[in-house]
JSON list of C-alpha atoms in Angstrom, two decimals:
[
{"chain": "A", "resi": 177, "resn": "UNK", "atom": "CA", "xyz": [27.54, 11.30, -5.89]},
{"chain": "A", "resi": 178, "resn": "UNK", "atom": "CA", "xyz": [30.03, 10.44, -2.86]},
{"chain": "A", "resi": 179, "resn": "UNK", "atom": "CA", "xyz": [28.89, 12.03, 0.43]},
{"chain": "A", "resi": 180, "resn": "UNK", "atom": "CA", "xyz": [30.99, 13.03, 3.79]},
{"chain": "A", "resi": 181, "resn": "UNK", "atom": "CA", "xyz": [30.12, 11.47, 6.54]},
{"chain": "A", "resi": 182, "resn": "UNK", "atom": "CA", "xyz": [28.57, 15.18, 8.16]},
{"chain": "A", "resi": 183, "resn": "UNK", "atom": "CA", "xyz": [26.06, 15.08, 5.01]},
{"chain": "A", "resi": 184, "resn": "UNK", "atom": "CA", "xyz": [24.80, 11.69, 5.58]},
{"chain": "A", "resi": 185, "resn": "UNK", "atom": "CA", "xyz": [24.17, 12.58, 8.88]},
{"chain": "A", "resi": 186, "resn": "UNK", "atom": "CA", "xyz": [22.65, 16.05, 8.13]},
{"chain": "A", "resi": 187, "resn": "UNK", "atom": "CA", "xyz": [20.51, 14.09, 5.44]},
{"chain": "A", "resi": 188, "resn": "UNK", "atom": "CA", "xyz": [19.55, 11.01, 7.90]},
{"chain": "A", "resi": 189, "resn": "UNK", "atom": "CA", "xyz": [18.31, 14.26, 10.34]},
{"chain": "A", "resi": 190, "resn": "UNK", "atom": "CA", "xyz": [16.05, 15.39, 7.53]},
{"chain": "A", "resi": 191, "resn": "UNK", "atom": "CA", "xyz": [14.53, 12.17, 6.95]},
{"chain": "A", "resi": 192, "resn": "UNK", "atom": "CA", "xyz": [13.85, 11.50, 10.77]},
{"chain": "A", "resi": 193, "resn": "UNK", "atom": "CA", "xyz": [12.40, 15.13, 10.93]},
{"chain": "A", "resi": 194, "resn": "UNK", "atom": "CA", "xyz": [10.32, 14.27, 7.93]},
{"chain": "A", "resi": 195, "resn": "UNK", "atom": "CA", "xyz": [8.82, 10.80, 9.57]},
{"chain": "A", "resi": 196, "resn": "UNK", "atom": "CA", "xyz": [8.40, 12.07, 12.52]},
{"chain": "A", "resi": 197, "resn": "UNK", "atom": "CA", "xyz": [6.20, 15.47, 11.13]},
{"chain": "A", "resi": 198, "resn": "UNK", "atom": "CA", "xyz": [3.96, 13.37, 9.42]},
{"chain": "A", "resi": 199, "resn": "UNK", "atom": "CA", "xyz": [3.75, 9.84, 11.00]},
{"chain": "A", "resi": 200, "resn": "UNK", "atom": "CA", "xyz": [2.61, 11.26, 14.02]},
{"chain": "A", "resi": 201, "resn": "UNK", "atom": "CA", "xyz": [-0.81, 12.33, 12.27]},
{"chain": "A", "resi": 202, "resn": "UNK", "atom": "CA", "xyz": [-1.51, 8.82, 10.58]},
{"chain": "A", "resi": 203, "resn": "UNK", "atom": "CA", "xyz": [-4.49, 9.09, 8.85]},
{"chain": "A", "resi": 204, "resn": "UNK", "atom": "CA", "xyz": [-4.43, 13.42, 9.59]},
{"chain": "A", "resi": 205, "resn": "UNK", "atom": "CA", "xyz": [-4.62, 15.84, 6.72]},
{"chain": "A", "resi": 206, "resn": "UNK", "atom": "CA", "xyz": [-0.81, 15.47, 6.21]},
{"chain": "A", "resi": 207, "resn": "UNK", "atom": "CA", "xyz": [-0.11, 11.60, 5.04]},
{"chain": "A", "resi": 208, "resn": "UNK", "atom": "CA", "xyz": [2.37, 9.75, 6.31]},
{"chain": "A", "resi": 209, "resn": "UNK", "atom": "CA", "xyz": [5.46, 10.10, 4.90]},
{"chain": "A", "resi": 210, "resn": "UNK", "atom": "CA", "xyz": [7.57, 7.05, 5.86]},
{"chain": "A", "resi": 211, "resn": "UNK", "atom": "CA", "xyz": [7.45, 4.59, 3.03]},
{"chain": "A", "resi": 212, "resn": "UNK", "atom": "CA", "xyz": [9.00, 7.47, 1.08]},
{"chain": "A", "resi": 213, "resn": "UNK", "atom": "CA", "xyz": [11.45, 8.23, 3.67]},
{"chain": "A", "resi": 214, "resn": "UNK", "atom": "CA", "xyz": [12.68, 4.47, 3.89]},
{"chain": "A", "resi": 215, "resn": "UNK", "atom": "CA", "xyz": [12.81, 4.85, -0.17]},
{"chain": "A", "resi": 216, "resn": "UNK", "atom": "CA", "xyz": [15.36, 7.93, -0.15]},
{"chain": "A", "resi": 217, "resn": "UNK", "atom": "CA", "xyz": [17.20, 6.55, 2.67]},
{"chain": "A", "resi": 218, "resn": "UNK", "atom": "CA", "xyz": [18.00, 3.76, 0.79]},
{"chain": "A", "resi": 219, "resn": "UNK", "atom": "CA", "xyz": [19.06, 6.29, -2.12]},
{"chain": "A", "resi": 220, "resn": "UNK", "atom": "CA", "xyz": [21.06, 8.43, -0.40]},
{"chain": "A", "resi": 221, "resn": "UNK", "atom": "CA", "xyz": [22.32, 6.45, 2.76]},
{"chain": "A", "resi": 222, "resn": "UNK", "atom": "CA", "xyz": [23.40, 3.21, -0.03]},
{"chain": "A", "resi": 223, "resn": "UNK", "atom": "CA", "xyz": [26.37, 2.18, 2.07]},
{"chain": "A", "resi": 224, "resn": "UNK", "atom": "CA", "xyz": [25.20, 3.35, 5.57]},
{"chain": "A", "resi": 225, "resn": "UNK", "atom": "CA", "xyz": [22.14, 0.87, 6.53]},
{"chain": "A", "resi": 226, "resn": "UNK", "atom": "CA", "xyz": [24.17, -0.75, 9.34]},
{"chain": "A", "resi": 227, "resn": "UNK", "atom": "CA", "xyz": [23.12, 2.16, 11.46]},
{"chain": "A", "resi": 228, "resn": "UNK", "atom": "CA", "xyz": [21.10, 4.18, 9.65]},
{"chain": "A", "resi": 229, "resn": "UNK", "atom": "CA", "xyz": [18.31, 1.68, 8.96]},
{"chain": "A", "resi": 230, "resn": "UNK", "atom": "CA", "xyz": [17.88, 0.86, 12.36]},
{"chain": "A", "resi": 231, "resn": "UNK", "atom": "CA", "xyz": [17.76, 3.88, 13.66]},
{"chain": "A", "resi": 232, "resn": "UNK", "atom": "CA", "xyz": [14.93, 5.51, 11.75]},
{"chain": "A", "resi": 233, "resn": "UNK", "atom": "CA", "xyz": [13.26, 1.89, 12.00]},
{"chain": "A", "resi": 234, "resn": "UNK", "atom": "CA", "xyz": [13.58, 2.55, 15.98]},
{"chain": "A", "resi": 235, "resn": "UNK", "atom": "CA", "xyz": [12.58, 5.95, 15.60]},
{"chain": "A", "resi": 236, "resn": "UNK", "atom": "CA", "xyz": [9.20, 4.92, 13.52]},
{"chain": "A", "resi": 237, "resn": "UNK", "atom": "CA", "xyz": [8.59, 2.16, 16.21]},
{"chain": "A", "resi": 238, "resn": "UNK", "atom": "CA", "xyz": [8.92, 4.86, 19.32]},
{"chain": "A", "resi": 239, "resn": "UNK", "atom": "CA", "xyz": [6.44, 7.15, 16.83]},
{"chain": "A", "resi": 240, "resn": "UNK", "atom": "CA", "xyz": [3.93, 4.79, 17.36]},
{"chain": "A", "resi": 241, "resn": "UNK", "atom": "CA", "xyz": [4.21, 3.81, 20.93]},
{"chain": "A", "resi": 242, "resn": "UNK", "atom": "CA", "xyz": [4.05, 7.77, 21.58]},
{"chain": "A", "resi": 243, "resn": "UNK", "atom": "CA", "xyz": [0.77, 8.08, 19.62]},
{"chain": "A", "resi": 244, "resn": "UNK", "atom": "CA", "xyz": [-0.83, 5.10, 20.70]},
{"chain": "A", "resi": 245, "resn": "UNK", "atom": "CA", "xyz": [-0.39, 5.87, 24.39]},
{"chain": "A", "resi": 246, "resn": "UNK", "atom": "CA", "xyz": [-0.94, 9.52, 24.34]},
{"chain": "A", "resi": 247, "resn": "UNK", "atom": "CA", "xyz": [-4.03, 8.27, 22.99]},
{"chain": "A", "resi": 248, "resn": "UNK", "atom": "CA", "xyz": [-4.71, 6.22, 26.76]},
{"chain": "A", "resi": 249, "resn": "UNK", "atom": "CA", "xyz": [-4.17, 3.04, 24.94]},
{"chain": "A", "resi": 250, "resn": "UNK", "atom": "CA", "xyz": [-1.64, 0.25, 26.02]},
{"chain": "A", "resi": 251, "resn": "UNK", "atom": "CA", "xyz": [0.72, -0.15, 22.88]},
{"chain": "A", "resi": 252, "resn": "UNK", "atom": "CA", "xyz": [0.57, -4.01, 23.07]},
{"chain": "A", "resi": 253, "resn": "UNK", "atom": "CA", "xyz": [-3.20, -3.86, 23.08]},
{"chain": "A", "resi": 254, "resn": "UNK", "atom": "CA", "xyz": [-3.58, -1.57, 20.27]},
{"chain": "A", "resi": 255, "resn": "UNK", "atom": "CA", "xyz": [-5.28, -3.20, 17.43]},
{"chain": "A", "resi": 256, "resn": "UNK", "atom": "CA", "xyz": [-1.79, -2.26, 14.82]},
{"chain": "A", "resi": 257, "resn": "UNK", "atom": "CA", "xyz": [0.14, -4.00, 17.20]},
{"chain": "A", "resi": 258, "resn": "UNK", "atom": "CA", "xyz": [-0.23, -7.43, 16.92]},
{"chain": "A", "resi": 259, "resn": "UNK", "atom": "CA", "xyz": [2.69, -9.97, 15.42]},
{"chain": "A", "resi": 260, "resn": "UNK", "atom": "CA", "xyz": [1.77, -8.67, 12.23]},
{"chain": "A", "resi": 261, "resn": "UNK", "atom": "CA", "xyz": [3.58, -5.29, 12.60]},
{"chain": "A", "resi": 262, "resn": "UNK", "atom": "CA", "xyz": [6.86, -6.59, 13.27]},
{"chain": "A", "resi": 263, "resn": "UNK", "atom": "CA", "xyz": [6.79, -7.48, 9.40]},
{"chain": "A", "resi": 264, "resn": "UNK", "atom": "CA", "xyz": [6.79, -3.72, 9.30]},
{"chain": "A", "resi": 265, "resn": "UNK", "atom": "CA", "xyz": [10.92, -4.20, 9.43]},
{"chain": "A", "resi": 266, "resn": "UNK", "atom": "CA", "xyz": [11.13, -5.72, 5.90]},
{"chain": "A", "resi": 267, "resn": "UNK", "atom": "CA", "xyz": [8.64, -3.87, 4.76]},
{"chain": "A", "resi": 268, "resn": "UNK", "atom": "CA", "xyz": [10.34, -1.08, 4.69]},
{"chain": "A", "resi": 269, "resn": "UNK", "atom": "CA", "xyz": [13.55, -2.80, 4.30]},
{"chain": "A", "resi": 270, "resn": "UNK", "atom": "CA", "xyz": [11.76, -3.80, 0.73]},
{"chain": "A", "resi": 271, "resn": "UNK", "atom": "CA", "xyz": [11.77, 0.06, 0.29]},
{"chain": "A", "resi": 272, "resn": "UNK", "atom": "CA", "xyz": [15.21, 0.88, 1.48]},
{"chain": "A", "resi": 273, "resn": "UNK", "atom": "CA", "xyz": [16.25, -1.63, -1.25]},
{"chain": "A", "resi": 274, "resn": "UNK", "atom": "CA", "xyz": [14.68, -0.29, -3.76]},
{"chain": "A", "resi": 275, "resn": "UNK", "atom": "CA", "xyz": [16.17, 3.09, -3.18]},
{"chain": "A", "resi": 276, "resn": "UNK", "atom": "CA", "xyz": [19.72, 1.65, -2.97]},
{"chain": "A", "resi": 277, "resn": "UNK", "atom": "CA", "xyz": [19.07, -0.08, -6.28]},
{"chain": "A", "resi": 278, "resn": "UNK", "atom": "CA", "xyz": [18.02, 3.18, -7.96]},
{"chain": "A", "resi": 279, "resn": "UNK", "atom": "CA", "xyz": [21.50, 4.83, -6.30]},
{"chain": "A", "resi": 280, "resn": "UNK", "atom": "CA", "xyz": [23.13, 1.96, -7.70]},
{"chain": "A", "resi": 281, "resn": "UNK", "atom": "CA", "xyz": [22.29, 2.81, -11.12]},
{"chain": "A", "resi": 282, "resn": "UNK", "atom": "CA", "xyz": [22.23, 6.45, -10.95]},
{"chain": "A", "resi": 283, "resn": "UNK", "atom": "CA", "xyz": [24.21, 8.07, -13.80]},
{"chain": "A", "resi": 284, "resn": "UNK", "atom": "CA", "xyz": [23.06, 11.76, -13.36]},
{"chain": "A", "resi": 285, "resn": "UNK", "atom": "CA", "xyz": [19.80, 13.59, -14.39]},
{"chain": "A", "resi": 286, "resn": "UNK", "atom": "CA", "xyz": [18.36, 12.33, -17.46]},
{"chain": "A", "resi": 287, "resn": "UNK", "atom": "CA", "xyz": [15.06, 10.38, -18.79]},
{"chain": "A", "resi": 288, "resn": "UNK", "atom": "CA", "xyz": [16.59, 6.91, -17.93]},
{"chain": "A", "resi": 289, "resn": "UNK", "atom": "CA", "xyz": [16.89, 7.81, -14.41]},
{"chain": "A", "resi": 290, "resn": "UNK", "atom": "CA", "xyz": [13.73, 9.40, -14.47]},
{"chain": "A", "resi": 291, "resn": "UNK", "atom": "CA", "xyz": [12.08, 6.37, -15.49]},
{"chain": "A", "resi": 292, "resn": "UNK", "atom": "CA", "xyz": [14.34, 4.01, -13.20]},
{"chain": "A", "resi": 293, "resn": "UNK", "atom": "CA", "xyz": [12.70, 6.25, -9.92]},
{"chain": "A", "resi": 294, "resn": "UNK", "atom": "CA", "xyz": [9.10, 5.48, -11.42]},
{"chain": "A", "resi": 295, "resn": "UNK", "atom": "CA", "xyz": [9.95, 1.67, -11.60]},
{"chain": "A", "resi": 296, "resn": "UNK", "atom": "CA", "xyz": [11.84, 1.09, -8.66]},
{"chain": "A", "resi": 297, "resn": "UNK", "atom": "CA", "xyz": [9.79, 3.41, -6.71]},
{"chain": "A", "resi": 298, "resn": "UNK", "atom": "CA", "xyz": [6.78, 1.40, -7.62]},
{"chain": "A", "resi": 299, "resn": "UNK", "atom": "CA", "xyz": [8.35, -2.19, -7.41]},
{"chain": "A", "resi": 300, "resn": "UNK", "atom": "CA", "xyz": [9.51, -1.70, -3.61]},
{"chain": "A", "resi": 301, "resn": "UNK", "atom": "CA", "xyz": [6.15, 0.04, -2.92]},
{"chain": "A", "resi": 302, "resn": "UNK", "atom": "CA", "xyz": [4.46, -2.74, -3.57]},
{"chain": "A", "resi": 303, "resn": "UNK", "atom": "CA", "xyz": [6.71, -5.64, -2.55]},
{"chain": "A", "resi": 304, "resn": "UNK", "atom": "CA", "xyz": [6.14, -3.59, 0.65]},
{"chain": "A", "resi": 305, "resn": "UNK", "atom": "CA", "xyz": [2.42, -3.52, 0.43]},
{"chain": "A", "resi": 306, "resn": "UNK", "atom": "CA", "xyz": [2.12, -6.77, 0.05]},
{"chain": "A", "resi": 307, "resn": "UNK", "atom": "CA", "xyz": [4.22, -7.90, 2.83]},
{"chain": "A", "resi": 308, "resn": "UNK", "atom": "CA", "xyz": [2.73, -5.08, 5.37]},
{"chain": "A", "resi": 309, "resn": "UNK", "atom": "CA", "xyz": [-0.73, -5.76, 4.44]},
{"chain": "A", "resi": 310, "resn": "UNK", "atom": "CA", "xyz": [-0.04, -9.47, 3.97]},
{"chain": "A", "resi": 311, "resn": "UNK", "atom": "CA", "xyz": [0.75, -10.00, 7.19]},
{"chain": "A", "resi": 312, "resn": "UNK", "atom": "CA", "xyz": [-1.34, -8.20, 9.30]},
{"chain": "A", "resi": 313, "resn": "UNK", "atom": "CA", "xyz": [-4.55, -9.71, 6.84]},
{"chain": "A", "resi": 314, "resn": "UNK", "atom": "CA", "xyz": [-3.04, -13.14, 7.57]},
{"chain": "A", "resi": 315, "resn": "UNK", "atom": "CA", "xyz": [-2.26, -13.02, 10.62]},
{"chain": "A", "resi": 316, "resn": "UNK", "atom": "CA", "xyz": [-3.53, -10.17, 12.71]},
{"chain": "A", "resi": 317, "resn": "UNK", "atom": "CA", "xyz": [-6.52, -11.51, 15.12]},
{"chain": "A", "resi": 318, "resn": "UNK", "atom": "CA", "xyz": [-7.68, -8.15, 14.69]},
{"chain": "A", "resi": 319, "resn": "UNK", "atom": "CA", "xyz": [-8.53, -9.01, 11.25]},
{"chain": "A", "resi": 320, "resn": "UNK", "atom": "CA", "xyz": [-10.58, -12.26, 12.71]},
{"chain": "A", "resi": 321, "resn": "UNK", "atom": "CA", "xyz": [-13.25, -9.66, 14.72]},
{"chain": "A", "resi": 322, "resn": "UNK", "atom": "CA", "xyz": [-16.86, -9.70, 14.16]},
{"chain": "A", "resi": 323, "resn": "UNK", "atom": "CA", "xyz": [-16.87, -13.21, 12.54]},
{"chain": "A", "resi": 324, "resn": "UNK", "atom": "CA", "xyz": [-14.85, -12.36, 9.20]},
{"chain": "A", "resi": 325, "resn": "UNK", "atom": "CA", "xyz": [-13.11, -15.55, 7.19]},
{"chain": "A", "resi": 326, "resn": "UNK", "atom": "CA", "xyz": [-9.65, -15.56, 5.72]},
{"chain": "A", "resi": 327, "resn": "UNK", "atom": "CA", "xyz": [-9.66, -16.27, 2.11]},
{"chain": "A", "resi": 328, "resn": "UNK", "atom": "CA", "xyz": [-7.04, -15.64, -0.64]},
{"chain": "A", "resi": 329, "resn": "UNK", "atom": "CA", "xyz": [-10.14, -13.77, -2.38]},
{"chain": "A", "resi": 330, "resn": "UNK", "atom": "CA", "xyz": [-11.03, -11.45, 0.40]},
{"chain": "A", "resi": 331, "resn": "UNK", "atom": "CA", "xyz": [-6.81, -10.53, 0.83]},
{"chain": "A", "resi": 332, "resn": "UNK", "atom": "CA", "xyz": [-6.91, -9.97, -2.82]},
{"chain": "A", "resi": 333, "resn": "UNK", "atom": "CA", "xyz": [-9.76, -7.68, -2.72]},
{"chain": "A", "resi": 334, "resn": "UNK", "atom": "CA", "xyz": [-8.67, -5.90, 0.38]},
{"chain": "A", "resi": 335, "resn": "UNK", "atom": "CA", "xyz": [-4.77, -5.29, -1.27]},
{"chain": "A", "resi": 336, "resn": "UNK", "atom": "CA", "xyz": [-7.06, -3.74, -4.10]},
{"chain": "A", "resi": 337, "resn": "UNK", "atom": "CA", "xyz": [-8.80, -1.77, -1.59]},
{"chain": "A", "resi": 338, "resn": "UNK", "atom": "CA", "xyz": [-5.75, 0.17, -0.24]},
{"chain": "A", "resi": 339, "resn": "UNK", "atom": "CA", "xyz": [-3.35, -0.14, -2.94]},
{"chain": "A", "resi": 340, "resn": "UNK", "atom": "CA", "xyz": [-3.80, 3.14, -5.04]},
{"chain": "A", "resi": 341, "resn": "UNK", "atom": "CA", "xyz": [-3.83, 5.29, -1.71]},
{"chain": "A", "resi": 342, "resn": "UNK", "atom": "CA", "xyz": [-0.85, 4.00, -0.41]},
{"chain": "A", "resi": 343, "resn": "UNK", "atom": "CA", "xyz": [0.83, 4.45, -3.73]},
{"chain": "A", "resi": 344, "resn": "UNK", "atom": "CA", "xyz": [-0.26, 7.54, -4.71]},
{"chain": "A", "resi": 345, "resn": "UNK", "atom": "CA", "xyz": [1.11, 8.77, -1.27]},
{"chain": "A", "resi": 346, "resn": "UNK", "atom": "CA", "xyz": [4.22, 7.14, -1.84]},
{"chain": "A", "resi": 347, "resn": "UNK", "atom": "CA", "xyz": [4.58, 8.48, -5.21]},
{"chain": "A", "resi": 348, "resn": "UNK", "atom": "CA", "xyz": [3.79, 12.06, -3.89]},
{"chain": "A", "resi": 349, "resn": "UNK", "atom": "CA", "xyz": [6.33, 12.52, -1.47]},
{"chain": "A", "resi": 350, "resn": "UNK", "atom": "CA", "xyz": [8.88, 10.74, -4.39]},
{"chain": "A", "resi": 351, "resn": "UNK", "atom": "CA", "xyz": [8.00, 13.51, -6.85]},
{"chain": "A", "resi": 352, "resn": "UNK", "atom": "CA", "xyz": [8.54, 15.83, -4.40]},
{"chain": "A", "resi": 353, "resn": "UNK", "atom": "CA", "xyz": [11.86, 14.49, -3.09]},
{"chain": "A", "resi": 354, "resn": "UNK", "atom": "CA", "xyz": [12.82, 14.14, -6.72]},
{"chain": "A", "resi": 355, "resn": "UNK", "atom": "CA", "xyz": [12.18, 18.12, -7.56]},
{"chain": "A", "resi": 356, "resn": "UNK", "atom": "CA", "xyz": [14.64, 18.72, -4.67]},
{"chain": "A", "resi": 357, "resn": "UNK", "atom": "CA", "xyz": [16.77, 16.54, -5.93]},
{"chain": "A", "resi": 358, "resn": "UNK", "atom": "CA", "xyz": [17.13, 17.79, -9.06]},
{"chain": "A", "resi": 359, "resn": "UNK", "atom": "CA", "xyz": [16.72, 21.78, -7.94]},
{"chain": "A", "resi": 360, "resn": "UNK", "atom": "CA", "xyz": [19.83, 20.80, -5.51]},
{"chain": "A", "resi": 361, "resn": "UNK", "atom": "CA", "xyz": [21.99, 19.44, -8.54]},
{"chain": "A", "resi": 362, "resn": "UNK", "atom": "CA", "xyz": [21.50, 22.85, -10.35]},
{"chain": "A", "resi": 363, "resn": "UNK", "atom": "CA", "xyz": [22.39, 24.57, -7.61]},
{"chain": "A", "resi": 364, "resn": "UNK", "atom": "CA", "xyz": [25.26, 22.71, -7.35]},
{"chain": "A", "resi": 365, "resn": "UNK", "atom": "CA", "xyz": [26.36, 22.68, -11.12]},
{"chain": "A", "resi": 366, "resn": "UNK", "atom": "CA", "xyz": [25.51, 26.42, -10.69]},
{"chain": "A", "resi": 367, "resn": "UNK", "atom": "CA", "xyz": [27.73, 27.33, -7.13]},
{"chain": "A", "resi": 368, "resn": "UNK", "atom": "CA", "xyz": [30.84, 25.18, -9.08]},
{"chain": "A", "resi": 369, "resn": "UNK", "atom": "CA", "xyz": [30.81, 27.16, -11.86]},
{"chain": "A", "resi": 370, "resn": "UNK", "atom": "CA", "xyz": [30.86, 30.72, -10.54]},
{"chain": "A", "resi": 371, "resn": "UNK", "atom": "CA", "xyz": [33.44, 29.03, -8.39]},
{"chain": "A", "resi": 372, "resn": "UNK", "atom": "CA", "xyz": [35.45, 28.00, -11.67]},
{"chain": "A", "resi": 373, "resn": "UNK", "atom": "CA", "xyz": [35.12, 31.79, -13.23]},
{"chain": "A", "resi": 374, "resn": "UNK", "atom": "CA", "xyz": [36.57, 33.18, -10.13]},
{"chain": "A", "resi": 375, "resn": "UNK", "atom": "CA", "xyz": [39.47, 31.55, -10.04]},
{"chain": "A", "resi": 376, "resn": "UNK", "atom": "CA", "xyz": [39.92, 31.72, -13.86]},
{"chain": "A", "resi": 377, "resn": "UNK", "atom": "CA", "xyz": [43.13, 33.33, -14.75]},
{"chain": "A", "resi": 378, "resn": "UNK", "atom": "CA", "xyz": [42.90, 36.36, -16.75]},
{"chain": "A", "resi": 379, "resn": "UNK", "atom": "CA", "xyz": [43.99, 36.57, -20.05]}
]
C-alpha cells in the first residue's frame, strides 16, 4: 500500500478534522477520538512521523488551550495541565507505534490482519494508558487535593477504574476506521477492474 505524497496529506487532513470534531467535546456525547487518530496515523502515515506526528500532536495541544480558555480558565492553571500532561507526547507516540507496527506487517485483508489490529490496537492502548494515567496519578498535584495518599494500590485501582472506557472508545473508532478501510479496498479492487475490462482488447 504505497501512497503519493497528495494522499498522505489528504489523509493527515482527515485525521486532524477527526481530532479536532471530537476532542473539542471531551467528555460530550461524541468521545474523543484522538487515541484512535494517533493509532491510524501511525498506520497510514508509517514513514511520515517527522512532520506528521508533530503536527497533529501541536494541533491536539492548541485543542486544549482553545477549550480550556474559552472556558475563562488560564491553561496553565487548569487542573489537566500540570507536568503530567506533557507525558501526553509518548503517549500517543505509544499509539502511533503501534499503528506503524500493524502497517509494517500488513499483507492485505485477511483474518491474520484482522487479528494483528485487535492486538496491536490493544497493546499501544494500553502502554498509552498506563503512561497517560501514570503520570498524571504520580505526579499531578491535582491528584494530591483534599488529603488523598499515593499508593501503588490506589494507581492500580484507579487504572482499573478508567481502563475499559478508554478502551472501548479506542476500539470503537478502530472498528470503524477498519470498515472504511476495508469498504475503500473493494472499491478499489472494484474501480481497477472495470478499468482492466475497458481496456481489454477484443477478441
Amino acid at each position: 500500500m504505497s501512497l503519493t505524497p497528495l494522499q498522505r496529506a489528504g489523509i493527515f487532513l482527515i485525521f486532524a478534522l477527526a481530532m479536532t470534531a471530537t476532542r473539542v467535546n471531551h467528555l460530550a456525547a461524541l468521545p474523543d477520538a484522538s487515541w484512535a487518530v494517533f493509532f491510524a496515523a501511525g498506520f497510514y502515515l508509517r514513514g511520515s512521523a517527522r512532520w506528521a506526528f508533530p503536527l497533529l500532536m501541536a494541533l491536539a495541544v492548541l485543542i486544549d488551550f482553545f477549550v480550556i480558555t474559552g472556558q475563562g480558565i488560564d491553561f496553565w492553571s487548569h487542573y489537566c495541565v500540570s507536568i503530567a500532561y506533557w507525558f501526553l507526547a509518548p503517549a500517543y507516540l505509544a499509539l502511533w507505534f503501534g499503528g506503524s507496527v500493524l502497517r509494517r506487517t500488513y499483507r492485505g485483508l485477511g483474518v491474520r490482519e484482522l487479528a494483528l489490529l485487535g492486538a496491536c490496537a490493544i497493546v499501544a492502548m494500553t502502554v498509552s494508558y498506563v503512561i497517560s494515567n501514570g503520570s498524571y496519578y504520580w505526579l499531578s498535584d491535582t491528584w494530591m487535593a483534599g488529603g488523598k495518599v499515593r499508593s501503588f494500590g490506589g494507581w492500580i485501582e484507579n487504572l482499573g477504574d478508567w481502563y475499559v472506557p478508554y478502551l472501548r472508545t479506542t476500539l470503537m473508532y478502530v472498528g470503524i476506521g477498519a470498515v472504511l478501510h476495508v469498504a475503500t479496498v473493494f472499491a478499489a479492487r472494484s474501480m481497477g477492474g472495470a478499468a482492466s475490462n475497458a481496456v481489454r482488447p477484443v477478441r
